């Protein structure tokens, strides 16, 4: 599908800051707020903008979130390839993302749980028992350095001199 | 006791210290201040550029370079100027790598000025031209530029200031602090005045990559009859976010460059080798990826520029649309405050720092310089504060 420059500009700006108002976006790209609002609505209706969410540094929040990335090898099913198995995996609420990958394994599944044990149990009980799943390899996430293009942790300080010509 | 008054060169003593120093002191104390007063990119140098300098260090290639700079960098500069601006300079004889374009200003003026020579300088303009002219014993002649002309230099205004003592015209476009540019037609007009004279143009094109609204930079050296009377200055600070590396260059007719190199050789020897390695990498990779680093930064600047102009106008501050550099130059005279009073009050009351237009010359009275080399969210915050400030001051 061809997208207009305006759509692409708006997507760029919203990906950077989802709370940017149509008024400000309009000023930034030299359009009217009405046109921008209309364009955003269309992007939402077309499911191009799927959802607006918040990027959280969970390490600063005192909860016991555990995140694991699981490589899943699958034997593709007749006529359906990987889709059916992938769909079954997506149905679990613990599963945050499912991707089909090239390379040494087939599906990459990201899981969130409250402790190591329940993540491990989920894999053992639910994931590896699905028909067609050949093997799994679970990697627990220890620390995030960068997420979705944003460096996590200490805010980068502006080290420039305060006044310069 | 040494009487330092007798020791010091009166010409240096007489140069007025910058009035901006006080903002520096206040800002250093004010921890929550938003600084829209910075004349350098808020982006870091693209990593692959820095990496080239690291490799150079790892290889132990950390010696002096030739006075004019490494042949590799001069060759790249020559190709860059030819491809981007259609001006041809011989890397061996017409290009010298300097410590930022700033050194180029000094070299150019020192090489041509004798005491009493006049140099025409647009007003407002970057702060260093006038003191350097003075240090060389020259006389700075301000050429007032106006908001109604979008702060472009007008040929008739230039013609009116030329005397038999005029040696050079400083030509700083895209302009700091106004954001003004000179388009091809504007340059033709200036060329018309200067062709056939013995006046040199010192063209400071440090912001050449930062123009907006589809208006690509045109170098005055590319205009008919101007090549032989132009000293072109440029550098990597603004276009590649490389301010601290201190790498610039000057280009011009060989007889002039030979003399400028003499000064450079005896005072500087050569620009730092790490910076030269980084600059070489910057130009090579820029050509390879079609200037994507530059475009990426420019897209962000452009978004902020449009936001600022549109919001300032909405608040009732007249603001011509700047097409270059990373500054907007709104007219604040409607508030009844002077530029300096406005900036002082805005800083003390709202903790946002801008620079009074008068820091750049008398014609800057009634204007303030706002730099958009600042995080977009800080610009948004500053705009909210500006709104509150103007409301309170009945603007």
Coordinates of C-alpha atoms in Angstrom, one line a residue:
Chain A
X1 CA 0.0 0.0 0.0
X2 CA 1.3 3.4 -0.9
X3 CA 1.4 5.9 1.9
X4 CA 1.5 9.6 1.6
X5 CA 4.5 11.7 2.9
X6 CA 2.1 13.1 5.5
X7 CA 1.2 9.7 6.8
X8 CA 4.8 8.7 7.1
X9 CA 5.7 11.9 8.8
X10 CA 2.9 11.5 11.3
X11 CA 3.9 7.9 12.0
X12 CA 7.5 9.0 12.6
X13 CA 6.5 11.6 15.1
X14 CA 4.0 9.4 16.9
X15 CA 6.5 6.5 17.2
X16 CA 8.8 9.0 18.9
X17 CA 6.0 10.4 21.2
X18 CA 2.5 8.9 21.1
X19 CA 1.1 11.8 23.1
X20 CA 1.9 14.5 20.6
X21 CA -1.3 16.4 19.8
X22 CA -2.6 16.8 16.3
X23 CA -2.1 20.6 16.8
X24 CA 1.6 20.2 17.4
X25 CA 2.1 17.6 14.7
X26 CA 0.3 20.0 12.3
X27 CA 2.8 22.7 13.3
X28 CA 5.7 20.4 12.8
X29 CA 4.8 19.3 9.4
X30 CA 3.0 22.4 8.1
X31 CA -0.5 21.0 7.9
X32 CA -3.8 21.9 9.5
X33 CA -4.7 20.1 12.8
X34 CA -7.9 18.9 11.2
X35 CA -6.1 17.2 8.4
X36 CA -3.6 15.6 10.8
X37 CA -6.4 14.4 13.1
X38 CA -8.2 12.9 10.1
X39 CA -5.1 11.2 8.9
X40 CA -4.4 9.7 12.4
X41 CA -8.0 8.4 12.5
X42 CA -7.6 6.8 9.1
X43 CA -4.3 5.1 10.2
X44 CA -6.1 3.8 13.3
X45 CA -9.1 2.6 11.3
X46 CA -6.8 0.8 8.9
X47 CA -5.0 -0.9 11.8
X48 CA -1.8 0.7 10.8
X49 CA -1.6 2.3 14.2
X50 CA -2.5 -0.7 16.3
X51 CA -2.2 0.7 19.8
X52 CA -0.6 3.4 21.9
X53 CA 1.4 2.1 24.8
X54 CA 4.0 3.2 27.3
X55 CA 7.6 2.2 27.4
X56 CA 8.4 1.5 31.1
X57 CA 11.7 0.9 32.8
X58 CA 10.5 -2.0 34.9
X59 CA 13.8 -2.3 36.7
X60 CA 12.9 0.9 38.5
X61 CA 9.6 -0.5 39.6
X62 CA 9.6 -2.9 42.6
X63 CA 7.9 -5.9 41.1
X64 CA 9.1 -9.4 40.3
X65 CA 8.7 -9.4 36.6
X66 CA 10.7 -12.1 34.9
X67 CA 11.1 -12.1 31.1
X68 CA 12.3 -14.9 29.0
X69 CA 13.0 -15.4 25.3
X70 CA 12.3 -18.9 24.1
X71 CA 13.6 -20.4 20.9
X72 CA 11.1 -22.9 19.6
X73 CA 11.8 -25.4 16.9
X74 CA 8.7 -26.6 15.2
X75 CA 7.9 -29.2 12.5
X76 CA 5.8 -27.3 10.1
X77 CA 2.3 -28.7 9.5
X78 CA 0.9 -29.7 6.2
X79 CA -0.9 -26.8 4.4
X80 CA -0.5 -24.5 7.4
X81 CA 3.2 -24.2 7.8
X82 CA 4.0 -22.5 11.1
X83 CA 0.8 -20.5 11.4
X84 CA -1.4 -22.8 13.3
X85 CA 1.2 -23.5 16.0
X86 CA 2.1 -19.9 16.2
X87 CA -1.5 -19.0 16.7
X88 CA -1.9 -21.6 19.5
X89 CA 1.1 -20.1 21.3
X90 CA -0.2 -16.5 21.0
X91 CA -3.4 -17.6 22.8
X92 CA -1.6 -17.7 26.2
X93 CA -1.7 -14.4 28.1
X94 CA 1.8 -15.0 29.4
X95 CA 3.1 -14.9 25.9
X96 CA 4.0 -11.3 25.0
X97 CA 5.3 -11.7 21.5
X98 CA 5.7 -14.5 18.9
X99 CA 7.8 -14.1 15.8
X100 CA 8.7 -16.5 13.0
X101 CA 12.4 -16.4 12.5
X102 CA 14.9 -17.5 9.9
X103 CA 18.0 -19.5 11.1
X104 CA 18.5 -22.2 13.7
X105 CA 15.0 -22.2 15.1
X106 CA 11.6 -21.3 13.9
X107 CA 9.6 -19.3 16.5
X108 CA 10.9 -16.7 19.0
X109 CA 8.5 -16.4 21.9
X110 CA 8.8 -13.8 24.6
X111 CA 7.2 -14.6 27.9
X112 CA 6.6 -12.6 31.0
X113 CA 6.0 -14.2 34.4
X114 CA 6.3 -13.4 38.1
X115 CA 9.2 -15.7 38.8
X116 CA 11.7 -18.1 37.2
X117 CA 9.7 -21.1 38.2
X118 CA 6.4 -20.2 36.7
X119 CA 8.1 -19.2 33.4
X120 CA 10.0 -22.5 33.4
X121 CA 6.7 -24.4 34.3
X122 CA 4.9 -22.6 31.5
X123 CA 7.4 -23.8 29.0
X124 CA 7.4 -27.3 30.3
X125 CA 3.7 -27.7 30.7
X126 CA 2.2 -25.6 27.9
X127 CA 4.8 -24.8 25.2
X128 CA 6.8 -28.0 24.8
X129 CA 3.7 -30.1 24.9
X130 CA 2.1 -28.5 21.8
X131 CA 1.9 -30.9 18.9
X132 CA 4.6 -30.1 16.4
X133 CA 7.0 -28.4 18.9
X134 CA 10.3 -30.3 18.6
X135 CA 12.4 -28.5 21.2
X136 CA 12.7 -25.3 23.2
X137 CA 15.6 -23.3 24.6
X138 CA 14.7 -20.7 27.2
X139 CA 16.8 -17.6 27.8
X140 CA 16.1 -15.4 30.8
X141 CA 16.5 -11.7 30.4
X142 CA 19.0 -10.3 32.9
X143 CA 19.2 -6.6 32.0
X144 CA 17.9 -4.3 29.3
X145 CA 20.2 -1.8 27.8
X146 CA 18.0 -0.5 25.0
X147 CA 14.4 -1.1 24.1
X148 CA 12.6 0.0 21.0
X149 CA 15.4 2.4 20.1
X150 CA 15.5 3.9 23.6
X151 CA 18.5 3.5 25.8
X152 CA 17.3 2.3 29.2
X153 CA 18.6 3.4 32.5
X154 CA 20.3 6.7 33.2
X155 CA 19.1 9.5 31.2
X156 CA 21.7 10.8 28.9
X157 CA 23.0 14.1 30.1
X158 CA 23.4 17.1 27.8
X159 CA 27.1 17.7 28.2
X160 CA 27.3 20.8 26.0
X161 CA 28.3 24.1 27.4
X162 CA 25.2 26.0 28.6
X163 CA 25.7 28.9 26.2
X164 CA 27.5 28.9 22.9
X165 CA 27.3 30.9 19.8
Chain B
X1 CA 55.0 45.7 40.3
X2 CA 54.3 45.1 36.6
X3 CA 52.0 47.6 35.2
X4 CA 49.9 45.3 33.1
X5 CA 48.1 48.2 31.5
X6 CA 51.4 49.2 29.8
X7 CA 52.1 45.6 28.9
X8 CA 48.8 44.8 27.2
X9 CA 48.0 45.6 23.6
X10 CA 45.4 48.3 23.8
X11 CA 43.7 47.1 20.7
X12 CA 42.8 43.8 22.5
X13 CA 41.9 45.5 25.8
X14 CA 39.5 47.7 23.9
X15 CA 37.5 44.7 22.6
X16 CA 34.3 44.5 24.5
X17 CA 33.8 41.3 26.5
X18 CA 30.7 39.4 25.5
X19 CA 27.6 40.3 27.4
X20 CA 26.6 36.7 27.3
X21 CA 29.0 35.7 30.0
X22 CA 26.4 36.5 32.7
X23 CA 23.9 34.0 31.2
X24 CA 26.6 31.4 31.5
X25 CA 27.1 32.1 35.2
X26 CA 23.4 32.1 35.9
X27 CA 22.7 28.9 33.9
X28 CA 25.5 27.1 35.6
X29 CA 23.7 27.6 38.9
X30 CA 20.2 27.1 37.7
X31 CA 19.8 23.3 37.5
X32 CA 16.3 23.1 36.0
X33 CA 17.0 25.6 33.3
X34 CA 16.1 24.8 29.7
X35 CA 18.8 26.2 27.5
X36 CA 17.8 27.3 24.0
X37 CA 20.9 29.3 23.9
X38 CA 23.3 26.7 22.5
X39 CA 24.8 27.1 19.1
X40 CA 25.9 23.5 18.5
X41 CA 24.0 20.3 17.5
X42 CA 22.4 18.4 20.3
X43 CA 23.2 15.2 18.4
X44 CA 26.3 13.2 19.1
X45 CA 28.8 12.6 16.4
X46 CA 27.6 9.5 14.4
X47 CA 29.5 6.6 15.9
X48 CA 31.2 5.4 12.7
X49 CA 32.8 8.8 12.4
X50 CA 34.2 8.7 16.0
X51 CA 35.3 5.1 15.4
X52 CA 37.5 6.2 12.5
X53 CA 39.4 8.4 14.9
X54 CA 39.7 5.6 17.4
X55 CA 41.2 3.3 14.7
X56 CA 43.7 6.0 13.9
X57 CA 44.8 6.2 17.5
X58 CA 45.0 2.4 17.7
X59 CA 47.2 2.3 14.7
X60 CA 49.5 4.8 16.3
X61 CA 49.0 7.2 13.4
X62 CA 49.0 10.2 15.8
X63 CA 51.7 12.4 14.3
X64 CA 51.7 15.8 12.8
X65 CA 50.1 16.0 9.4
X66 CA 51.2 18.3 6.6
X67 CA 50.4 21.9 7.2
X68 CA 47.5 21.9 4.8
X69 CA 46.0 18.7 6.3
X70 CA 46.1 15.1 5.1
X71 CA 45.9 14.6 1.4
X72 CA 43.0 12.1 1.9
X73 CA 40.9 14.7 3.7
X74 CA 41.7 17.5 1.2
X75 CA 40.8 15.2 -1.7
X76 CA 37.4 14.3 0.1
X77 CA 36.7 18.0 0.7
X78 CA 37.4 18.8 -3.0
X79 CA 35.0 16.1 -4.1
X80 CA 32.4 17.1 -1.6
X81 CA 32.4 20.8 -2.7
X82 CA 32.3 19.8 -6.3
X83 CA 29.4 17.4 -5.9
X84 CA 27.4 19.4 -3.4
X85 CA 27.9 23.0 -4.5
X86 CA 29.5 22.8 -8.0
X87 CA 32.7 24.6 -7.0
X88 CA 36.1 23.1 -7.9
X89 CA 39.1 23.4 -5.7
X90 CA 42.5 21.7 -6.2
X91 CA 43.3 19.7 -3.1
X92 CA 47.0 20.3 -3.5
X93 CA 47.0 24.1 -3.7
X94 CA 43.6 25.5 -2.9
X95 CA 42.4 23.8 0.3
X96 CA 43.7 23.9 3.8
X97 CA 42.3 22.1 6.8
X98 CA 41.8 24.4 9.8
X99 CA 40.8 24.2 13.4
X100 CA 37.2 24.8 12.8
X101 CA 35.9 27.4 10.4
X102 CA 36.8 29.9 13.2
X103 CA 40.5 29.6 12.4
X104 CA 39.6 30.2 8.8
X105 CA 38.0 33.5 9.7
X106 CA 41.2 34.5 11.5
X107 CA 43.5 33.3 8.7
X108 CA 41.5 35.0 5.9
X109 CA 41.3 38.3 7.7
X110 CA 44.9 38.3 8.8
X111 CA 46.1 37.4 5.3
X112 CA 44.4 40.3 3.7
X113 CA 44.0 43.2 6.1
X114 CA 46.3 46.1 6.7
X115 CA 45.6 48.7 9.3
X116 CA 42.7 51.0 8.2
X117 CA 41.2 48.5 5.8
X118 CA 37.5 48.2 6.0
X119 CA 35.5 45.0 6.2
X120 CA 31.7 45.0 5.7
X121 CA 30.0 42.7 8.1
X122 CA 26.2 42.0 8.1
X123 CA 24.5 43.0 11.3
X124 CA 23.3 40.8 13.1
X125 CA 25.9 38.1 12.6
X126 CA 28.1 35.6 14.4
X127 CA 30.1 37.2 17.2
X128 CA 33.7 36.6 16.1
X129 CA 33.9 38.6 12.8
X130 CA 34.1 42.0 14.3
X131 CA 36.7 41.3 17.0
X132 CA 38.9 39.6 14.6
X133 CA 38.7 42.5 12.1
X134 CA 39.6 44.8 15.0
X135 CA 42.5 42.6 16.1
X136 CA 43.9 42.9 12.6
X137 CA 43.7 46.7 12.8
X138 CA 40.9 46.7 10.3
X139 CA 37.7 48.7 10.6
X140 CA 34.4 46.8 10.8
X141 CA 31.6 48.3 8.9
X142 CA 28.2 46.9 9.9
X143 CA 25.7 46.3 7.1
X144 CA 22.3 46.4 8.7
X145 CA 19.9 43.7 7.7
X146 CA 16.2 43.8 8.4
X147 CA 13.3 41.5 9.2
X148 CA 11.3 42.8 6.3
X149 CA 14.1 41.4 4.0
X150 CA 14.2 38.1 6.0
X151 CA 17.6 39.4 7.1
X152 CA 19.1 38.9 3.6
X153 CA 21.9 41.1 2.5
X154 CA 20.6 43.6 0.0
X155 CA 22.8 44.7 -2.9
X156 CA 22.0 48.4 -2.6
X157 CA 22.8 48.3 1.1
X158 CA 26.2 46.7 0.2
X159 CA 26.9 49.2 -2.6
X160 CA 26.2 52.1 -0.3
X161 CA 28.9 51.0 2.2
X162 CA 31.7 50.4 -0.3
X163 CA 34.6 52.8 -0.1
X164 CA 38.1 52.7 -1.6
X165 CA 39.2 51.2 1.7
X166 CA 36.8 48.2 1.5
X167 CA 38.9 45.1 1.4
X168 CA 36.4 42.4 2.1
X169 CA 32.8 41.5 2.8
X170 CA 32.0 38.8 5.4
X171 CA 29.3 36.6 4.0
X172 CA 27.8 34.3 6.6
X173 CA 24.9 32.4 5.1
X174 CA 22.9 30.4 6.2
X175 CA 23.1 32.9 9.0
X176 CA 23.7 32.6 12.7
X177 CA 21.7 34.2 14.5
X178 CA 18.8 34.9 12.1
X179 CA 18.5 31.7 10.2
X180 CA 18.5 33.8 7.0
X181 CA 19.7 32.2 3.7
X182 CA 20.8 33.8 0.4
X183 CA 19.2 32.2 -2.6
X184 CA 20.7 32.2 -6.1
X185 CA 18.9 35.3 -7.2
X186 CA 20.1 37.1 -4.0
X187 CA 23.6 36.0 -4.7
X188 CA 23.4 37.3 -8.3
X189 CA 22.5 40.7 -7.0
X190 CA 25.5 40.7 -4.6
X191 CA 27.8 39.5 -7.4
X192 CA 26.6 42.3 -9.6
X193 CA 27.9 44.8 -7.0
X194 CA 31.2 43.1 -6.4
X195 CA 32.2 41.9 -9.9
X196 CA 35.0 44.1 -11.3
X197 CA 36.0 45.4 -7.8
X198 CA 39.1 44.5 -5.7
X199 CA 36.9 43.3 -2.9
X200 CA 37.1 39.7 -1.5
X201 CA 34.1 37.8 -0.1
X202 CA 34.8 35.8 3.0
X203 CA 32.0 33.3 2.8
X204 CA 31.4 31.4 6.0
X205 CA 29.3 28.5 4.9
X206 CA 29.4 26.4 8.1
X207 CA 25.6 25.9 8.1
X208 CA 25.5 24.9 4.4
X209 CA 24.0 21.5 5.0
X210 CA 21.2 22.9 7.2
X211 CA 18.7 24.5 4.9
X212 CA 15.0 23.8 4.9
X213 CA 11.9 23.9 2.7
X214 CA 13.6 22.5 -0.4
X215 CA 16.0 25.5 -0.5
X216 CA 19.4 23.9 -1.1
X217 CA 22.4 26.0 -0.2
X218 CA 24.1 27.9 -3.0
X219 CA 27.7 28.9 -2.6
X220 CA 28.5 32.4 -3.7
X221 CA 31.7 31.0 -5.1
X222 CA 29.6 29.2 -7.7
X223 CA 28.2 32.5 -9.1
X224 CA 29.7 33.9 -12.3
X225 CA 32.8 36.0 -11.6
X226 CA 32.8 35.3 -7.8
X227 CA 35.1 32.3 -7.6
X228 CA 38.2 34.4 -7.9
X229 CA 37.1 36.8 -5.3
X230 CA 35.8 34.3 -2.7
X231 CA 37.5 32.7 0.3
X232 CA 35.2 29.8 1.2
X233 CA 35.1 28.6 4.8
X234 CA 33.3 25.5 6.0
X235 CA 33.7 22.7 8.4
X236 CA 32.2 19.6 10.0
X237 CA 30.8 21.0 13.3
X238 CA 27.3 21.7 12.3
X239 CA 26.6 19.3 9.4
X240 CA 28.1 16.2 11.1
X241 CA 27.6 17.2 14.7
X242 CA 31.4 17.4 15.2
X243 CA 31.9 20.7 17.1
X244 CA 34.4 19.4 19.6
X245 CA 36.6 17.8 17.0
X246 CA 37.5 21.2 15.7
X247 CA 37.9 20.6 12.0
X248 CA 37.1 23.1 9.3
X249 CA 38.6 24.1 6.0
X250 CA 39.3 27.1 3.8
X251 CA 39.4 27.2 0.1
X252 CA 40.3 30.0 -2.3
X253 CA 42.5 31.3 -5.0
X254 CA 46.1 29.9 -4.7
X255 CA 47.9 33.2 -4.1
X256 CA 45.7 33.8 -1.1
X257 CA 45.7 30.3 0.2
X258 CA 49.6 30.3 0.1
X259 CA 49.7 33.2 2.4
X260 CA 47.0 31.9 4.7
X261 CA 48.9 28.6 5.0
X262 CA 52.0 30.6 6.1
X263 CA 50.1 32.0 9.1
X264 CA 48.6 28.6 9.8
X265 CA 52.0 26.9 9.6
X266 CA 53.7 29.2 12.0
X267 CA 50.8 29.4 14.5
X268 CA 49.0 26.1 14.4
X269 CA 51.2 23.8 12.4
X270 CA 48.3 21.5 11.6
X271 CA 44.7 20.6 12.6
X272 CA 44.5 17.7 15.0
X273 CA 45.1 14.4 13.3
X274 CA 42.2 12.6 15.0
X275 CA 39.8 15.2 13.9
X276 CA 41.1 14.9 10.4
X277 CA 40.6 11.2 10.4
X278 CA 37.1 11.5 11.7
X279 CA 36.3 14.2 9.1
X280 CA 37.6 12.1 6.3
X281 CA 35.4 9.2 7.4
X282 CA 32.4 11.6 7.7
X283 CA 32.7 12.6 4.0
X284 CA 33.4 9.1 2.7
X285 CA 30.4 7.6 4.5
X286 CA 28.2 10.5 3.7
X287 CA 28.8 9.9 0.0
X288 CA 28.2 6.2 0.4
X289 CA 24.9 6.5 2.2
X290 CA 23.7 9.5 0.3
X291 CA 24.1 11.9 3.3
X292 CA 21.6 9.9 5.5
X293 CA 23.2 11.0 8.8
X294 CA 22.9 14.6 7.7
X295 CA 19.3 14.1 6.5
X296 CA 18.2 12.4 9.6
X297 CA 19.4 15.3 11.8
X298 CA 18.0 17.8 9.3
X299 CA 14.5 16.2 9.4
X300 CA 14.5 16.5 13.2
X301 CA 15.7 20.1 13.1
X302 CA 13.0 20.9 10.5
X303 CA 10.2 19.5 12.7
X304 CA 11.4 21.7 15.6
X305 CA 11.8 24.7 13.4
X306 CA 8.2 24.5 12.1
X307 CA 6.9 23.9 15.6
X308 CA 8.7 26.9 17.0
X309 CA 7.7 29.3 14.2
X310 CA 4.1 28.2 14.2
X311 CA 3.8 28.3 18.0
X312 CA 5.6 31.7 18.4
X313 CA 3.4 33.2 15.8
X314 CA 0.3 31.8 17.5
X315 CA 1.4 33.5 20.7
X316 CA 1.6 36.8 18.8
X317 CA 5.3 37.1 18.3
X318 CA 6.1 38.0 14.7
X319 CA 8.6 35.5 13.4
X320 CA 9.9 35.4 9.8
X321 CA 10.4 31.8 8.6
X322 CA 14.1 31.0 8.9
X323 CA 15.3 28.7 6.1
X324 CA 18.8 27.8 7.5
X325 CA 21.0 26.9 10.4
X326 CA 19.1 26.0 13.6
X327 CA 17.8 29.3 15.0
X328 CA 14.6 31.2 15.0
X329 CA 14.7 34.9 15.5
X330 CA 11.4 36.2 16.7
X331 CA 10.5 39.9 17.0
X332 CA 9.8 40.6 20.7
X333 CA 9.6 44.4 20.4
X334 CA 5.8 44.3 20.8
X335 CA 6.4 43.4 24.5
X336 CA 8.0 46.8 25.1
X337 CA 11.1 45.1 26.4
X338 CA 14.5 45.3 25.0
X339 CA 16.1 42.1 23.8
X340 CA 18.3 41.9 26.8
X341 CA 15.5 42.7 29.3
X342 CA 13.4 40.1 27.7
X343 CA 16.0 37.4 27.9
X344 CA 16.9 38.3 31.5
X345 CA 13.3 38.2 32.6
X346 CA 12.5 35.0 30.7
X347 CA 15.5 33.3 32.2
X348 CA 14.9 34.5 35.8
X349 CA 11.1 34.0 35.7
X350 CA 10.7 30.9 33.6
X351 CA 14.2 29.4 33.6
X352 CA 14.5 29.3 29.9
X353 CA 17.6 30.7 28.3
X354 CA 17.6 32.5 24.9
X355 CA 20.2 35.0 23.6
X356 CA 19.3 38.6 23.0
X357 CA 19.6 39.7 19.4
X358 CA 21.9 42.5 20.4
X359 CA 24.6 40.0 21.2
X360 CA 25.0 39.7 17.5
X361 CA 25.0 43.4 16.6
X362 CA 22.8 46.5 17.1
X363 CA 20.3 45.4 14.4
X364 CA 19.5 42.5 16.7
X365 CA 17.6 44.9 19.0
X366 CA 14.0 43.8 19.3
X367 CA 14.8 40.1 18.5
X368 CA 15.9 37.1 20.4
X369 CA 17.8 34.0 19.2
X370 CA 16.2 30.7 20.0
X371 CA 18.3 27.7 19.2
X372 CA 16.4 24.5 18.2
X373 CA 19.5 22.4 18.7
X374 CA 17.6 21.1 21.8
X375 CA 15.5 18.1 22.6
X376 CA 12.0 18.5 21.1
X377 CA 10.4 17.9 24.5
X378 CA 12.5 20.8 25.9
X379 CA 11.3 23.0 23.1
X380 CA 7.7 22.1 23.8
X381 CA 8.2 22.9 27.5
X382 CA 9.9 26.2 26.7
X383 CA 7.1 27.1 24.4
X384 CA 4.6 26.6 27.3
X385 CA 6.7 28.8 29.5
X386 CA 6.9 31.4 26.7
X387 CA 3.1 31.4 26.6
X388 CA 2.9 32.0 30.3
X389 CA 5.6 34.6 30.2
X390 CA 4.0 36.6 27.4
X391 CA 0.6 36.5 29.1
X392 CA 2.1 37.9 32.3
X393 CA 3.9 40.6 30.4
X394 CA 0.9 41.6 28.3
X395 CA 2.6 40.5 25.1

